[in-house]
PDB file of C-alpha atoms in Angstrom:
ATOM      1  CA  UNK A  98       9.050  22.567   4.952  1.00  0.00           C
ATOM      2  CA  UNK A  99      11.544  24.084   2.525  1.00  0.00           C
ATOM      3  CA  UNK A 100      14.412  22.818   4.642  1.00  0.00           C
ATOM      4  CA  UNK A 101      13.224  19.272   3.940  1.00  0.00           C
ATOM      5  CA  UNK A 102      13.091  19.927   0.193  1.00  0.00           C
ATOM      6  CA  UNK A 103      16.658  21.297   0.217  1.00  0.00           C
ATOM      7  CA  UNK A 104      17.821  18.293   2.224  1.00  0.00           C
ATOM      8  CA  UNK A 105      16.184  15.877  -0.240  1.00  0.00           C
ATOM      9  CA  UNK A 106      17.644  17.724  -3.225  1.00  0.00           C
ATOM     10  CA  UNK A 107      21.120  17.570  -1.700  1.00  0.00           C
ATOM     11  CA  UNK A 108      21.062  13.778  -1.296  1.00  0.00           C
ATOM     12  CA  UNK A 109      20.412  11.742  -4.471  1.00  0.00           C
ATOM     13  CA  UNK A 110      19.337   8.690  -2.463  1.00  0.00           C
ATOM     14  CA  UNK A 111      16.623  10.676  -0.688  1.00  0.00           C
ATOM     15  CA  UNK A 112      15.506  12.204  -3.965  1.00  0.00           C
ATOM     16  CA  UNK A 113      15.132   8.734  -5.454  1.00  0.00           C
ATOM     17  CA  UNK A 114      13.142   7.548  -2.434  1.00  0.00           C
ATOM     18  CA  UNK A 115      10.937  10.649  -2.539  1.00  0.00           C
ATOM     19  CA  UNK A 116      10.197  10.031  -6.213  1.00  0.00           C
ATOM     20  CA  UNK A 117       9.439   6.371  -5.498  1.00  0.00           C
ATOM     21  CA  UNK A 118       6.986   7.336  -2.744  1.00  0.00           C
ATOM     22  CA  UNK A 119       5.337   9.865  -5.052  1.00  0.00           C
ATOM     23  CA  UNK A 120       4.950   7.391  -7.928  1.00  0.00           C
ATOM     24  CA  UNK A 121       3.795   4.598  -5.634  1.00  0.00           C
ATOM     25  CA  UNK A 122       1.203   6.879  -4.055  1.00  0.00           C
ATOM     26  CA  UNK A 123       0.056   8.001  -7.495  1.00  0.00           C
ATOM     27  CA  UNK A 124      -0.284   4.420  -8.688  1.00  0.00           C
ATOM     28  CA  UNK A 125      -2.176   3.361  -5.572  1.00  0.00           C
ATOM     29  CA  UNK A 126      -4.412   6.430  -5.754  1.00  0.00           C
ATOM     30  CA  UNK A 127      -5.220   5.829  -9.396  1.00  0.00           C
ATOM     31  CA  UNK A 128      -6.221   2.201  -8.818  1.00  0.00           C
ATOM     32  CA  UNK A 129      -8.170   2.821  -5.607  1.00  0.00           C
ATOM     33  CA  UNK A 130     -11.425   3.895  -7.344  1.00  0.00           C
ATOM     34  CA  UNK A 131     -11.432   0.663  -9.328  1.00  0.00           C
ATOM     35  CA  UNK A 132     -11.483  -1.397  -6.132  1.00  0.00           C
ATOM     36  CA  UNK A 133     -15.051  -0.265  -5.450  1.00  0.00           C
ATOM     37  CA  UNK A 134     -16.088  -1.001  -9.030  1.00  0.00           C
ATOM     38  CA  UNK A 135     -14.564  -4.467  -8.786  1.00  0.00           C
ATOM     39  CA  UNK A 136     -16.156  -5.182  -5.403  1.00  0.00           C
ATOM     40  CA  UNK A 137     -19.649  -3.837  -6.042  1.00  0.00           C
ATOM     41  CA  UNK A 138     -20.245  -4.337  -9.761  1.00  0.00           C
ATOM     42  CA  UNK A 139     -18.198  -7.409 -10.593  1.00  0.00           C
ATOM     43  CA  UNK A 140     -18.182  -9.392  -7.367  1.00  0.00           C
ATOM     44  CA  UNK A 141     -21.616  -8.368  -6.110  1.00  0.00           C
ATOM     45  CA  UNK A 142     -20.598  -6.954  -2.754  1.00  0.00           C
ATOM     46  CA  UNK A 143     -23.171  -4.649  -1.157  1.00  0.00           C
ATOM     47  CA  UNK A 144     -22.463  -0.953  -0.649  1.00  0.00           C
ATOM     48  CA  UNK A 145     -22.606  -1.403   3.121  1.00  0.00           C
ATOM     49  CA  UNK A 146     -20.182  -4.322   3.084  1.00  0.00           C
ATOM     50  CA  UNK A 147     -17.762  -2.340   0.944  1.00  0.00           C
ATOM     51  CA  UNK A 148     -18.007   0.590   3.376  1.00  0.00           C
ATOM     52  CA  UNK A 149     -17.107  -1.725   6.265  1.00  0.00           C
ATOM     53  CA  UNK A 150     -14.220  -3.092   4.185  1.00  0.00           C
ATOM     54  CA  UNK A 151     -12.874   0.424   3.603  1.00  0.00           C
ATOM     55  CA  UNK A 152     -13.031   1.101   7.352  1.00  0.00           C
ATOM     56  CA  UNK A 153     -11.265  -2.176   8.182  1.00  0.00           C
ATOM     57  CA  UNK A 154      -8.652  -1.460   5.511  1.00  0.00           C
ATOM     58  CA  UNK A 155      -7.938   1.966   7.019  1.00  0.00           C
ATOM     59  CA  UNK A 156      -7.501   0.547  10.521  1.00  0.00           C
ATOM     60  CA  UNK A 157      -5.390  -2.283   9.129  1.00  0.00           C
ATOM     61  CA  UNK A 158      -3.158   0.150   7.212  1.00  0.00           C
ATOM     62  CA  UNK A 159      -2.438   2.134  10.381  1.00  0.00           C
ATOM     63  CA  UNK A 160      -1.650  -0.987  12.401  1.00  0.00           C
ATOM     64  CA  UNK A 161       0.535  -2.437   9.640  1.00  0.00           C
ATOM     65  CA  UNK A 162       2.363   0.866   9.165  1.00  0.00           C
ATOM     66  CA  UNK A 163       3.245   1.183  12.837  1.00  0.00           C
ATOM     67  CA  UNK A 164       4.213  -2.486  13.076  1.00  0.00           C
ATOM     68  CA  UNK A 165       6.445  -2.291  10.003  1.00  0.00           C
ATOM     69  CA  UNK A 166       8.111   0.834  11.375  1.00  0.00           C
ATOM     70  CA  UNK A 167       8.919  -0.928  14.636  1.00  0.00           C
ATOM     71  CA  UNK A 168      10.051  -4.072  12.822  1.00  0.00           C
ATOM     72  CA  UNK A 169      12.298  -2.159  10.434  1.00  0.00           C
ATOM     73  CA  UNK A 170      13.927  -0.348  13.361  1.00  0.00           C
ATOM     74  CA  UNK A 171      14.576  -3.659  15.098  1.00  0.00           C
ATOM     75  CA  UNK A 172      15.902  -5.466  12.031  1.00  0.00           C
ATOM     76  CA  UNK A 173      17.855  -2.580  10.570  1.00  0.00           C
ATOM     77  CA  UNK A 174      17.933  -4.025   7.038  1.00  0.00           C
ATOM     78  CA  UNK A 175      14.964  -2.347   5.381  1.00  0.00           C
ATOM     79  CA  UNK A 176      15.633  -3.940   1.984  1.00  0.00           C
ATOM     80  CA  UNK A 177      14.293  -7.306   3.106  1.00  0.00           C
ATOM     81  CA  UNK A 178      11.117  -5.729   4.424  1.00  0.00           C
ATOM     82  CA  UNK A 179      10.654  -3.691   1.244  1.00  0.00           C
ATOM     83  CA  UNK A 180      11.094  -6.774  -0.938  1.00  0.00           C
ATOM     84  CA  UNK A 181       8.670  -8.762   1.218  1.00  0.00           C
ATOM     85  CA  UNK A 182       6.064  -5.991   1.112  1.00  0.00           C
ATOM     86  CA  UNK A 183       6.438  -5.583  -2.644  1.00  0.00           C
ATOM     87  CA  UNK A 184       5.837  -9.319  -2.981  1.00  0.00           C
ATOM     88  CA  UNK A 185       2.756  -8.906  -0.782  1.00  0.00           C
ATOM     89  CA  UNK A 186       1.406  -6.464  -3.359  1.00  0.00           C
ATOM     90  CA  UNK A 187       1.995  -8.952  -6.143  1.00  0.00           C
ATOM     91  CA  UNK A 188       0.302 -11.663  -4.109  1.00  0.00           C
ATOM     92  CA  UNK A 189      -2.650  -9.440  -3.137  1.00  0.00           C
ATOM     93  CA  UNK A 190      -3.449  -8.098  -6.589  1.00  0.00           C
ATOM     94  CA  UNK A 191      -2.613 -11.461  -8.159  1.00  0.00           C
ATOM     95  CA  UNK A 192      -5.020 -13.256  -5.834  1.00  0.00           C
ATOM     96  CA  UNK A 193      -7.831 -10.863  -6.780  1.00  0.00           C
ATOM     97  CA  UNK A 194      -7.071 -11.415 -10.463  1.00  0.00           C
ATOM     98  CA  UNK A 195      -6.665 -15.202 -10.285  1.00  0.00           C
ATOM     99  CA  UNK A 196      -9.388 -15.984  -7.730  1.00  0.00           C
ATOM    100  CA  UNK A 197     -12.139 -13.371  -8.162  1.00  0.00           C
ATOM    101  CA  UNK A 198     -14.351 -13.988  -5.142  1.00  0.00           C
ATOM    102  CA  UNK A 199     -15.567 -11.863  -2.251  1.00  0.00           C
ATOM    103  CA  UNK A 200     -13.529 -13.655   0.483  1.00  0.00           C
ATOM    104  CA  UNK A 201     -10.299 -13.357  -1.512  1.00  0.00           C
ATOM    105  CA  UNK A 202     -11.076  -9.720  -2.308  1.00  0.00           C
ATOM    106  CA  UNK A 203     -11.737  -8.922   1.361  1.00  0.00           C
ATOM    107  CA  UNK A 204      -8.561 -10.633   2.597  1.00  0.00           C
ATOM    108  CA  UNK A 205      -6.376  -9.070  -0.072  1.00  0.00           C
ATOM    109  CA  UNK A 206      -7.873  -5.591   0.248  1.00  0.00           C
ATOM    110  CA  UNK A 207      -8.007  -5.465   4.031  1.00  0.00           C
ATOM    111  CA  UNK A 208      -4.625  -6.975   4.904  1.00  0.00           C
ATOM    112  CA  UNK A 209      -2.302  -7.756   1.998  1.00  0.00           C
ATOM    113  CA  UNK A 210      -2.608  -4.679  -0.222  1.00  0.00           C
ATOM    114  CA  UNK A 211      -2.281  -2.108   2.611  1.00  0.00           C
ATOM    115  CA  UNK A 212       1.009  -3.676   3.637  1.00  0.00           C
ATOM    116  CA  UNK A 213       2.340  -3.418   0.109  1.00  0.00           C
ATOM    117  CA  UNK A 214       1.294   0.203  -0.270  1.00  0.00           C
ATOM    118  CA  UNK A 215       3.320   1.072   2.826  1.00  0.00           C
ATOM    119  CA  UNK A 216       6.484  -0.701   1.765  1.00  0.00           C
ATOM    120  CA  UNK A 217       8.447   2.390   0.747  1.00  0.00           C
ATOM    121  CA  UNK A 218       7.529   4.507   3.767  1.00  0.00           C
TER     122      UNK A 218
END
């Protein structure tokens, strides 16, 4: 474990990426509790439906993560993928803000937002 920390400290690019992953994870983690408030209180989704959505989102995040890893290895240019996934985050959160409905919330939360939260990894 400490070998990894020394390696990251020795390479400024890796340190920058590690900090980006930390801040992105912190931002995603701090907004995650508000997704349930938005879904249940403001949009009227049932507790059971939200539970199913969380399960589907978890499965989707794993599938998207593996797929993006394979795609980035095939393409080689990770910048394009990172830009596309960052735009997916803008589209996902923007869609929830602009079109507050249960179908939009489900689509954005289950498929679009997980892809954007994995963009730096």
